[in-house]
mmCIF file of C-alpha atoms and ligand atoms in Angstrom:
data_model
loop_
_atom_site.group_PDB
_atom_site.id
_atom_site.type_symbol
_atom_site.label_atom_id
_atom_site.label_comp_id
_atom_site.label_asym_id
_atom_site.label_seq_id
_atom_site.Cartn_x
_atom_site.Cartn_y
_atom_site.Cartn_z
ATOM 1 C CA MET Z 1 23.129 -35.256 129.246
ATOM 2 C CA LYS Z 2 25.078 -35.269 125.975
ATOM 3 C CA PHE Z 3 28.388 -37.181 125.698
ATOM 4 C CA PHE Z 4 31.341 -35.648 123.861
ATOM 5 C CA ILE Z 5 34.766 -37.221 123.605
ATOM 6 C CA ASP Z 6 37.732 -34.981 124.462
ATOM 7 C CA THR Z 7 40.414 -36.094 122.007
ATOM 8 C CA ALA Z 8 41.813 -35.620 118.510
ATOM 9 C CA ASP Z 9 42.653 -39.346 118.239
ATOM 10 C CA LEU Z 10 40.620 -40.746 115.336
ATOM 11 C CA GLU Z 11 40.710 -44.335 116.606
ATOM 12 C CA GLN Z 12 39.329 -43.312 120.001
ATOM 13 C CA ILE Z 13 36.684 -41.106 118.401
ATOM 14 C CA LYS Z 14 35.631 -44.066 116.205
ATOM 15 C CA GLU Z 15 35.477 -46.431 119.189
ATOM 16 C CA ALA Z 16 33.213 -44.064 121.177
ATOM 17 C CA ASN Z 17 31.103 -43.327 118.084
ATOM 18 C CA ASP Z 18 30.632 -47.057 117.398
ATOM 19 C CA LEU Z 19 29.103 -47.397 120.874
ATOM 20 C CA GLY Z 20 26.235 -45.217 119.612
ATOM 21 C CA ILE Z 21 26.334 -42.844 122.572
ATOM 22 C CA LEU Z 22 28.486 -40.074 121.167
ATOM 23 C CA ASN Z 23 27.064 -36.563 120.548
ATOM 24 C CA GLY Z 24 30.210 -34.686 119.656
ATOM 25 C CA VAL Z 25 33.952 -34.105 120.008
ATOM 26 C CA THR Z 26 36.047 -31.422 121.724
ATOM 27 C CA THR Z 27 39.656 -30.803 120.828
ATOM 28 C CA ASN Z 28 42.241 -28.212 121.809
ATOM 29 C CA PRO Z 29 45.746 -27.311 120.557
ATOM 30 C CA SER Z 30 47.331 -29.649 123.129
ATOM 31 C CA LEU Z 31 45.181 -32.594 121.987
ATOM 32 C CA MET Z 32 45.985 -31.870 118.308
ATOM 33 C CA ALA Z 33 49.696 -31.744 119.107
ATOM 34 C CA LYS Z 34 49.419 -35.021 121.011
ATOM 35 C CA VAL Z 35 48.362 -36.856 117.859
ATOM 36 C CA GLY Z 36 51.045 -35.087 115.771
ATOM 37 C CA ILE Z 37 48.866 -32.724 113.770
ATOM 38 C CA LYS Z 38 51.001 -29.755 112.669
ATOM 39 C CA GLY Z 39 50.343 -26.765 110.367
ATOM 40 C CA GLU Z 40 47.105 -24.980 109.441
ATOM 41 C CA ALA Z 41 46.225 -27.216 106.476
ATOM 42 C CA ALA Z 42 46.682 -30.430 108.492
ATOM 43 C CA VAL Z 43 44.647 -29.012 111.373
ATOM 44 C CA MET Z 44 41.805 -27.967 109.053
ATOM 45 C CA ASN Z 45 41.853 -31.351 107.336
ATOM 46 C CA HIS Z 46 41.831 -33.192 110.671
ATOM 47 C CA TYR Z 47 38.691 -31.257 111.800
ATOM 48 C CA LYS Z 48 36.984 -32.152 108.487
ATOM 49 C CA THR Z 49 37.836 -35.854 109.000
ATOM 50 C CA ILE Z 50 36.396 -35.764 112.561
ATOM 51 C CA CYS Z 51 33.180 -34.127 111.304
ATOM 52 C CA GLU Z 52 32.786 -36.818 108.622
ATOM 53 C CA LEU Z 53 33.376 -39.565 111.224
ATOM 54 C CA VAL Z 54 30.847 -38.246 113.774
ATOM 55 C CA LYS Z 55 27.802 -37.405 111.705
ATOM 56 C CA ASP Z 56 25.377 -34.927 113.336
ATOM 57 C CA GLY Z 57 27.641 -34.244 116.360
ATOM 58 C CA ASP Z 58 29.051 -30.878 117.411
ATOM 59 C CA ILE Z 59 32.815 -30.672 116.861
ATOM 60 C CA SER Z 60 34.676 -27.973 118.787
ATOM 61 C CA ALA Z 61 37.640 -26.411 116.976
ATOM 62 C CA GLU Z 62 39.744 -23.995 119.023
ATOM 63 C CA VAL Z 63 41.157 -20.665 117.881
ATOM 64 C CA VAL Z 64 44.750 -19.880 118.759
ATOM 65 C CA SER Z 65 44.453 -16.095 118.302
ATOM 66 C CA THR Z 66 43.960 -13.759 121.245
ATOM 67 C CA ASP Z 67 43.158 -10.475 119.437
ATOM 68 C CA PHE Z 68 39.493 -9.707 118.576
ATOM 69 C CA LYS Z 69 39.963 -9.262 114.833
ATOM 70 C CA GLU Z 70 42.239 -12.280 114.550
ATOM 71 C CA ILE Z 71 39.870 -14.469 116.560
ATOM 72 C CA VAL Z 72 37.019 -13.458 114.231
ATOM 73 C CA GLU Z 73 39.065 -14.205 111.089
ATOM 74 C CA GLU Z 74 40.277 -17.564 112.472
ATOM 75 C CA GLY Z 75 36.826 -18.515 113.748
ATOM 76 C CA LYS Z 76 35.248 -17.734 110.319
ATOM 77 C CA LYS Z 77 37.783 -20.069 108.700
ATOM 78 C CA LEU Z 78 37.130 -22.861 111.226
ATOM 79 C CA ALA Z 79 33.342 -22.495 110.892
ATOM 80 C CA ALA Z 80 33.635 -22.732 107.089
ATOM 81 C CA ILE Z 81 35.219 -26.205 107.329
ATOM 82 C CA HIS Z 82 31.929 -27.962 108.103
ATOM 83 C CA PRO Z 83 28.428 -27.110 109.480
ATOM 84 C CA GLN Z 84 29.164 -29.252 112.558
ATOM 85 C CA ILE Z 85 32.070 -27.004 113.700
ATOM 86 C CA ILE Z 86 31.660 -25.054 116.964
ATOM 87 C CA VAL Z 87 34.301 -22.365 117.359
ATOM 88 C CA LYS Z 88 36.048 -22.739 120.691
ATOM 89 C CA VAL Z 89 37.108 -19.377 122.139
ATOM 90 C CA PRO Z 90 39.080 -18.676 125.320
ATOM 91 C CA MET Z 91 37.584 -16.725 128.240
ATOM 92 C CA ILE Z 92 39.508 -13.507 127.718
ATOM 93 C CA LYS Z 93 38.290 -9.973 127.032
ATOM 94 C CA ASP Z 94 38.741 -10.184 123.243
ATOM 95 C CA GLY Z 95 37.282 -13.700 123.366
ATOM 96 C CA VAL Z 96 34.059 -12.432 124.935
ATOM 97 C CA LYS Z 97 33.850 -9.676 122.333
ATOM 98 C CA ALA Z 98 34.453 -12.210 119.545
ATOM 99 C CA MET Z 99 31.847 -14.664 120.933
ATOM 100 C CA HIS Z 100 29.312 -11.819 120.849
ATOM 101 C CA TRP Z 101 30.299 -11.135 117.223
ATOM 102 C CA PHE Z 102 30.070 -14.835 116.275
ATOM 103 C CA THR Z 103 26.630 -15.132 117.928
ATOM 104 C CA ALA Z 104 25.362 -12.076 116.021
ATOM 105 C CA ASN Z 105 26.683 -13.630 112.797
ATOM 106 C CA GLY Z 106 25.237 -17.145 113.220
ATOM 107 C CA ILE Z 107 28.460 -18.899 114.269
ATOM 108 C CA LYS Z 108 28.153 -21.166 117.311
ATOM 109 C CA THR Z 109 30.787 -21.002 120.060
ATOM 110 C CA ASN Z 110 32.168 -22.982 122.971
ATOM 111 C CA CYS Z 111 33.720 -20.744 125.628
ATOM 112 C CA THR Z 112 36.787 -22.553 126.981
ATOM 113 C CA LEU Z 113 39.136 -22.162 129.970
ATOM 114 C CA VAL Z 114 36.308 -21.371 132.383
ATOM 115 C CA PHE Z 115 37.095 -21.671 136.076
ATOM 116 C CA SER Z 116 34.503 -19.491 137.851
ATOM 117 C CA ALA Z 117 30.766 -18.742 137.932
ATOM 118 C CA GLY Z 118 31.510 -15.129 136.939
ATOM 119 C CA GLN Z 119 33.249 -16.283 133.766
ATOM 120 C CA ALA Z 120 30.289 -18.576 133.014
ATOM 121 C CA ILE Z 121 27.877 -15.643 133.334
ATOM 122 C CA LEU Z 122 29.971 -13.628 130.839
ATOM 123 C CA ALA Z 123 30.018 -16.584 128.412
ATOM 124 C CA ALA Z 124 26.220 -16.799 128.570
ATOM 125 C CA LYS Z 125 25.840 -13.048 128.096
ATOM 126 C CA ALA Z 126 28.093 -13.279 125.015
ATOM 127 C CA GLY Z 127 25.709 -15.903 123.576
ATOM 128 C CA ALA Z 128 28.021 -18.927 123.709
ATOM 129 C CA LYS Z 129 26.304 -22.187 122.795
ATOM 130 C CA TYR Z 130 28.516 -24.038 125.322
ATOM 131 C CA VAL Z 131 30.482 -22.995 128.385
ATOM 132 C CA SER Z 132 33.369 -25.286 129.356
ATOM 133 C CA PRO Z 133 34.338 -25.320 133.056
ATOM 134 C CA PHE Z 134 37.559 -27.377 133.521
ATOM 135 C CA ILE Z 135 36.599 -29.417 136.550
ATOM 136 C CA GLY Z 136 39.681 -31.657 136.783
ATOM 137 C CA ARG Z 137 42.033 -28.665 136.724
ATOM 138 C CA ILE Z 138 39.908 -27.022 139.461
ATOM 139 C CA ASP Z 139 40.183 -30.197 141.564
ATOM 140 C CA ASP Z 140 43.966 -30.130 140.939
ATOM 141 C CA SER Z 141 44.021 -26.693 142.562
ATOM 142 C CA ASN Z 142 42.218 -28.021 145.666
ATOM 143 C CA TRP Z 143 38.866 -26.437 144.721
ATOM 144 C CA ASP Z 144 35.743 -28.426 143.920
ATOM 145 C CA GLY Z 145 35.094 -28.691 140.161
ATOM 146 C CA VAL Z 146 31.746 -30.470 140.456
ATOM 147 C CA GLU Z 147 30.559 -27.801 142.911
ATOM 148 C CA LEU Z 148 31.259 -25.178 140.189
ATOM 149 C CA ILE Z 149 29.068 -27.151 137.748
ATOM 150 C CA ALA Z 150 26.195 -27.126 140.292
ATOM 151 C CA GLN Z 151 26.670 -23.369 140.944
ATOM 152 C CA ILE Z 152 26.584 -22.518 137.221
ATOM 153 C CA ALA Z 153 23.568 -24.805 136.663
ATOM 154 C CA ASN Z 154 21.729 -23.003 139.477
ATOM 155 C CA ILE Z 155 22.615 -19.531 138.114
ATOM 156 C CA TYR Z 156 21.663 -20.417 134.523
ATOM 157 C CA ALA Z 157 18.306 -21.865 135.699
ATOM 158 C CA ILE Z 158 17.509 -18.733 137.761
ATOM 159 C CA GLN Z 159 18.566 -16.368 134.974
ATOM 160 C CA GLY Z 160 17.086 -18.411 132.120
ATOM 161 C CA TYR Z 161 20.409 -18.561 130.204
ATOM 162 C CA GLU Z 162 20.335 -20.972 127.266
ATOM 163 C CA THR Z 163 24.106 -21.655 127.143
ATOM 164 C CA GLU Z 164 24.755 -25.347 127.709
ATOM 165 C CA ILE Z 165 27.108 -26.371 130.528
ATOM 166 C CA LEU Z 166 29.824 -28.583 129.046
ATOM 167 C CA ALA Z 167 31.818 -30.161 131.859
ATOM 168 C CA ALA Z 168 35.433 -30.515 130.645
ATOM 169 C CA SER Z 169 38.779 -31.708 132.039
ATOM 170 C CA ILE Z 170 37.147 -34.969 133.146
ATOM 171 C CA ARG Z 171 39.518 -37.347 134.861
ATOM 172 C CA SER Z 172 37.328 -40.283 136.005
ATOM 173 C CA SER Z 173 34.040 -42.111 135.474
ATOM 174 C CA LEU Z 174 32.916 -40.745 138.834
ATOM 175 C CA HIS Z 175 33.426 -37.208 137.489
ATOM 176 C CA ILE Z 176 30.927 -38.036 134.703
ATOM 177 C CA VAL Z 177 28.324 -39.303 137.181
ATOM 178 C CA LYS Z 178 28.836 -36.341 139.544
ATOM 179 C CA CYS Z 179 28.519 -33.889 136.628
ATOM 180 C CA ALA Z 180 25.259 -35.493 135.531
ATOM 181 C CA GLU Z 181 24.000 -35.130 139.131
ATOM 182 C CA ALA Z 182 25.163 -31.498 139.324
ATOM 183 C CA GLY Z 183 23.217 -30.474 136.221
ATOM 184 C CA ALA Z 184 25.758 -30.524 133.363
ATOM 185 C CA ASP Z 185 24.107 -30.527 129.924
ATOM 186 C CA VAL Z 186 27.150 -32.124 128.348
ATOM 187 C CA VAL Z 187 30.232 -33.930 129.524
ATOM 188 C CA THR Z 188 33.378 -34.118 127.440
ATOM 189 C CA SER Z 189 35.662 -36.905 128.498
ATOM 190 C CA PRO Z 190 38.637 -38.950 127.322
ATOM 191 C CA LEU Z 191 37.690 -42.464 126.196
ATOM 192 C CA GLU Z 192 38.811 -44.272 129.379
ATOM 193 C CA PRO Z 193 36.338 -42.650 131.846
ATOM 194 C CA ILE Z 194 33.528 -43.241 129.322
ATOM 195 C CA LEU Z 195 34.394 -46.962 129.042
ATOM 196 C CA GLY Z 196 34.858 -47.044 132.831
ATOM 197 C CA LEU Z 197 31.107 -46.412 133.186
ATOM 198 C CA LEU Z 198 30.557 -49.942 131.850
ATOM 199 C CA LYS Z 199 32.436 -51.594 134.689
ATOM 200 C CA HIS Z 200 31.057 -53.202 137.826
ATOM 201 C CA PRO Z 201 32.472 -56.352 139.402
ATOM 202 C CA LEU Z 202 28.950 -57.697 140.142
ATOM 203 C CA THR Z 203 28.166 -57.422 136.418
ATOM 204 C CA ASP Z 204 31.230 -59.603 135.637
ATOM 205 C CA ILE Z 205 30.390 -62.118 138.393
ATOM 206 C CA GLY Z 206 26.724 -62.221 137.414
ATOM 207 C CA LEU Z 207 27.510 -62.674 133.695
ATOM 208 C CA ALA Z 208 30.026 -65.469 134.404
ATOM 209 C CA LYS Z 209 27.328 -67.293 136.415
ATOM 210 C CA PHE Z 210 24.624 -66.827 133.768
ATOM 211 C CA LEU Z 211 26.988 -68.106 131.023
ATOM 212 C CA ALA Z 212 28.017 -71.119 133.185
ATOM 213 C CA ASP Z 213 24.375 -71.975 133.965
ATOM 214 C CA ALA Z 214 23.405 -71.530 130.278
ATOM 215 C CA LYS Z 215 25.797 -74.364 129.343
ATOM 216 C CA SER Z 216 23.526 -76.803 131.260
ATOM 217 C CA PHE Z 217 20.561 -76.319 128.896
ATOM 218 C CA LYS Z 218 22.493 -75.997 125.585
HETATM 219 O O1 G3P A 301 39.260 -29.842 126.236
HETATM 220 C C1 G3P A 301 39.693 -29.155 127.348
HETATM 221 C C2 G3P A 301 39.840 -29.948 128.645
HETATM 222 O O2 G3P A 301 38.958 -31.006 128.656
HETATM 223 C C3 G3P A 301 41.239 -30.241 129.058
HETATM 224 O O3 G3P A 301 41.343 -31.281 129.961
HETATM 225 O O4 G3P A 301 42.684 -32.983 131.184
HETATM 226 O O5 G3P A 301 43.876 -31.180 129.927
HETATM 227 O O6 G3P A 301 42.645 -30.651 132.023
HETATM 228 P P1 G3P A 301 42.710 -31.533 130.826
#
Protein backbone atom coordinates (compact mmCIF):
# COMPACT_ATOMS: atom_id res chain seq x y z
CA MET A 1 0.00 0.00 0.00
CA LYS A 2 1.30 3.45 -0.95
CA PHE A 3 1.41 6.27 1.63
CA PHE A 4 0.38 9.80 0.66
CA ILE A 5 0.20 12.73 3.05
CA ASP A 6 -3.01 14.77 3.01
CA THR A 7 -1.81 18.33 3.59
CA ALA A 8 -0.47 21.45 1.91
CA ASP A 9 1.83 22.18 4.87
CA LEU A 10 5.42 22.07 3.59
CA GLU A 11 6.95 21.32 7.01
CA GLN A 12 4.69 18.30 7.49
CA ILE A 13 5.32 17.09 3.94
CA LYS A 14 9.06 17.36 4.57
CA GLU A 15 8.81 15.47 7.88
CA ALA A 16 6.90 12.57 6.27
CA ASN A 17 9.20 12.59 3.25
CA ASP A 18 12.30 12.44 5.47
CA LEU A 19 10.93 9.22 6.99
CA GLY A 20 11.45 7.64 3.57
CA ILE A 21 7.96 6.13 3.40
CA LEU A 22 6.16 8.82 1.41
CA ASN A 23 4.81 8.08 -2.09
CA GLY A 24 2.85 11.26 -2.73
CA VAL A 25 0.75 14.17 -1.52
CA THR A 26 -2.94 15.04 -1.78
CA THR A 27 -4.27 18.55 -1.31
CA ASN A 28 -7.63 20.22 -1.72
CA PRO A 29 -8.82 23.85 -1.68
CA SER A 30 -9.55 23.65 2.07
CA LEU A 31 -6.01 22.40 2.83
CA MET A 32 -4.49 25.14 0.63
CA ALA A 33 -6.59 27.79 2.41
CA LYS A 34 -5.50 26.37 5.80
CA VAL A 35 -1.85 27.19 5.04
CA GLY A 36 -2.78 30.65 3.69
CA ILE A 37 -2.21 30.05 -0.03
CA LYS A 38 -4.34 32.53 -2.00
CA GLY A 39 -4.60 33.39 -5.70
CA GLU A 40 -3.89 31.31 -8.82
CA ALA A 41 -0.18 32.15 -9.08
CA ALA A 42 0.49 31.30 -5.43
CA VAL A 43 -1.46 28.03 -5.74
CA MET A 44 0.47 27.02 -8.87
CA ASN A 45 3.77 27.91 -7.23
CA HIS A 46 2.89 25.94 -4.09
CA TYR A 47 2.16 22.81 -6.16
CA LYS A 48 5.52 23.22 -7.91
CA THR A 49 7.30 23.49 -4.54
CA ILE A 50 5.57 20.31 -3.29
CA CYS A 51 6.59 18.43 -6.45
CA GLU A 52 10.21 19.50 -6.02
CA LEU A 53 10.13 18.44 -2.34
CA VAL A 54 8.67 14.97 -2.97
CA LYS A 55 10.65 13.63 -5.88
CA ASP A 56 8.95 10.80 -7.83
CA GLY A 57 5.67 11.00 -5.84
CA ASP A 58 2.21 11.68 -7.25
CA ILE A 59 0.92 15.12 -6.23
CA SER A 60 -2.84 15.67 -6.47
CA ALA A 61 -3.91 19.19 -7.44
CA GLU A 62 -7.65 19.86 -7.33
CA VAL A 63 -9.69 21.79 -9.89
CA VAL A 64 -12.22 24.30 -8.58
CA SER A 65 -14.31 24.45 -11.78
CA THR A 66 -17.53 22.47 -12.17
CA ASP A 67 -18.23 22.91 -15.89
CA PHE A 68 -16.72 20.40 -18.37
CA LYS A 69 -14.84 22.91 -20.53
CA GLU A 70 -13.57 24.85 -17.53
CA ILE A 71 -12.45 21.67 -15.73
CA VAL A 72 -10.51 20.66 -18.85
CA GLU A 73 -8.83 24.09 -19.16
CA GLU A 74 -7.98 24.22 -15.44
CA GLY A 75 -6.76 20.61 -15.41
CA LYS A 76 -4.49 21.25 -18.42
CA LYS A 77 -2.90 24.19 -16.56
CA LEU A 78 -2.41 22.13 -13.39
CA ALA A 79 -0.94 19.18 -15.31
CA ALA A 80 1.52 21.55 -17.04
CA ILE A 81 3.04 22.61 -13.69
CA HIS A 82 5.03 19.39 -13.26
CA PRO A 83 4.99 15.76 -14.55
CA GLN A 84 4.17 14.56 -11.01
CA ILE A 85 0.81 16.38 -10.95
CA ILE A 86 -2.38 14.29 -10.82
CA VAL A 87 -5.49 16.36 -11.58
CA LYS A 88 -8.07 15.92 -8.84
CA VAL A 89 -11.62 16.10 -10.17
CA PRO A 90 -14.90 15.97 -8.21
CA MET A 91 -17.41 13.16 -8.70
CA ILE A 92 -20.00 15.16 -10.63
CA LYS A 93 -21.42 14.65 -14.14
CA ASP A 94 -19.06 17.15 -15.83
CA GLY A 95 -16.23 15.76 -13.70
CA VAL A 96 -16.76 12.24 -15.07
CA LYS A 97 -16.85 13.63 -18.60
CA ALA A 98 -13.66 15.60 -17.96
CA MET A 99 -11.87 12.59 -16.43
CA HIS A 100 -12.67 10.64 -19.58
CA TRP A 101 -11.21 13.51 -21.64
CA PHE A 102 -8.08 13.71 -19.45
CA THR A 103 -7.56 9.94 -19.72
CA ALA A 104 -7.86 10.08 -23.52
CA ASN A 105 -5.32 12.92 -23.56
CA GLY A 106 -2.69 11.36 -21.27
CA ILE A 107 -3.48 13.38 -18.12
CA LYS A 108 -3.78 11.34 -14.92
CA THR A 109 -6.68 11.99 -12.56
CA ASN A 110 -7.78 11.42 -8.98
CA CYS A 111 -11.56 11.29 -8.61
CA THR A 112 -12.46 13.00 -5.34
CA LEU A 113 -15.55 13.29 -3.12
CA VAL A 114 -16.47 9.61 -3.53
CA PHE A 115 -18.93 8.19 -1.01
CA SER A 116 -20.44 5.12 -2.72
CA ALA A 117 -19.49 2.02 -4.72
CA GLY A 118 -21.56 3.31 -7.66
CA GLN A 119 -19.47 6.48 -7.81
CA ALA A 120 -16.29 4.37 -7.64
CA ILE A 121 -17.48 2.30 -10.63
CA LEU A 122 -18.06 5.51 -12.64
CA ALA A 123 -14.59 6.81 -11.72
CA ALA A 124 -13.01 3.57 -12.95
CA LYS A 125 -15.05 3.66 -16.17
CA ALA A 126 -13.84 7.24 -16.76
CA GLY A 127 -10.25 5.98 -16.47
CA ALA A 128 -9.27 7.73 -13.23
CA LYS A 129 -5.82 6.68 -11.96
CA TYR A 130 -7.09 7.04 -8.38
CA VAL A 131 -10.50 6.99 -6.73
CA SER A 132 -10.78 8.74 -3.36
CA PRO A 133 -13.48 7.46 -0.99
CA PHE A 134 -13.71 9.79 2.05
CA ILE A 135 -13.89 7.24 4.82
CA GLY A 136 -13.78 9.60 7.83
CA ARG A 137 -16.69 11.66 6.52
CA ILE A 138 -18.64 8.43 5.89
CA ASP A 139 -17.99 7.37 9.51
CA ASP A 140 -19.16 10.85 10.62
CA SER A 141 -22.50 10.11 8.93
CA ASN A 142 -22.84 6.82 10.86
CA TRP A 143 -21.96 4.64 7.86
CA ASP A 144 -18.86 2.43 7.68
CA GLY A 145 -16.06 4.00 5.63
CA VAL A 146 -13.72 1.01 5.81
CA GLU A 147 -16.55 -1.27 4.65
CA LEU A 148 -16.85 0.90 1.52
CA ILE A 149 -13.12 0.41 0.81
CA ALA A 150 -13.60 -3.38 1.03
CA GLN A 151 -16.67 -3.23 -1.24
CA ILE A 152 -14.86 -1.16 -3.89
CA ALA A 153 -11.78 -3.44 -3.69
CA ASN A 154 -14.02 -6.47 -4.26
CA ILE A 155 -15.81 -4.86 -7.24
CA TYR A 156 -12.56 -3.67 -8.83
CA ALA A 157 -11.01 -7.16 -8.47
CA ILE A 158 -14.07 -8.86 -10.03
CA GLN A 159 -14.27 -6.33 -12.87
CA GLY A 160 -10.52 -6.02 -13.45
CA TYR A 161 -10.56 -2.22 -13.05
CA GLU A 162 -7.08 -0.72 -12.83
CA THR A 163 -8.05 2.44 -10.91
CA GLU A 164 -6.22 2.54 -7.57
CA ILE A 165 -8.27 2.88 -4.39
CA LEU A 166 -6.97 5.88 -2.46
CA ALA A 167 -8.53 5.90 1.02
CA ALA A 168 -8.96 9.55 2.05
CA SER A 169 -10.38 11.50 4.99
CA ILE A 170 -8.27 9.43 7.39
CA ARG A 171 -8.76 10.33 11.04
CA SER A 172 -6.65 7.78 12.96
CA SER A 173 -3.78 5.29 12.77
CA LEU A 174 -6.37 2.53 13.09
CA HIS A 175 -8.06 3.82 9.93
CA ILE A 176 -4.75 3.29 8.08
CA VAL A 177 -4.42 -0.30 9.33
CA LYS A 178 -8.07 -1.10 8.56
CA CYS A 179 -7.75 0.37 5.04
CA ALA A 180 -4.67 -1.78 4.39
CA GLU A 181 -6.66 -4.81 5.52
CA ALA A 182 -9.67 -3.85 3.37
CA GLY A 183 -7.59 -3.68 0.18
CA ALA A 184 -6.79 0.03 -0.29
CA ASP A 185 -3.95 0.60 -2.77
CA VAL A 186 -3.10 3.96 -1.23
CA VAL A 187 -3.91 5.76 1.96
CA THR A 188 -3.71 9.54 2.24
CA SER A 189 -3.46 10.72 5.79
CA PRO A 190 -2.56 13.78 7.85
CA LEU A 191 0.87 13.50 9.52
CA GLU A 192 -0.40 12.59 13.00
CA PRO A 193 -2.05 9.22 12.14
CA ILE A 194 1.07 8.29 10.12
CA LEU A 195 3.36 9.02 13.10
CA GLY A 196 0.84 7.28 15.36
CA LEU A 197 1.69 4.00 13.61
CA LEU A 198 5.10 4.17 15.32
CA LYS A 199 3.64 4.08 18.80
CA HIS A 200 3.27 1.12 21.16
CA PRO A 201 3.79 1.29 24.93
CA LEU A 202 5.62 -2.06 24.92
CA THR A 203 8.12 -0.62 22.42
CA ASP A 204 8.83 2.27 24.82
CA ILE A 205 9.09 -0.04 27.86
CA GLY A 206 11.26 -2.53 25.96
CA LEU A 207 13.59 0.18 24.65
CA ALA A 208 13.98 1.76 28.10
CA LYS A 209 14.99 -1.67 29.49
CA PHE A 210 17.45 -2.38 26.65
CA LEU A 211 19.08 1.05 27.10
CA ALA A 212 19.29 0.60 30.89
CA ASP A 213 20.84 -2.88 30.52
CA ALA A 214 23.24 -1.61 27.84
CA LYS A 215 24.76 0.80 30.40
CA SER A 216 26.08 -2.23 32.36
CA PHE A 217 28.43 -3.34 29.57
CA LYS A 218 29.55 0.10 28.33
O1 LIG B 1 -8.15 15.21 0.69
C1 LIG B 1 -9.48 14.98 0.95
C2 LIG B 1 -9.83 14.35 2.29
O2 LIG B 1 -8.79 13.56 2.75
C3 LIG B 1 -10.47 15.26 3.28
O3 LIG B 1 -10.39 14.81 4.60
O4 LIG B 1 -10.59 15.16 7.04
O5 LIG B 1 -11.45 16.91 5.47
O6 LIG B 1 -12.64 14.75 5.73
P1 LIG B 1 -11.32 15.45 5.78
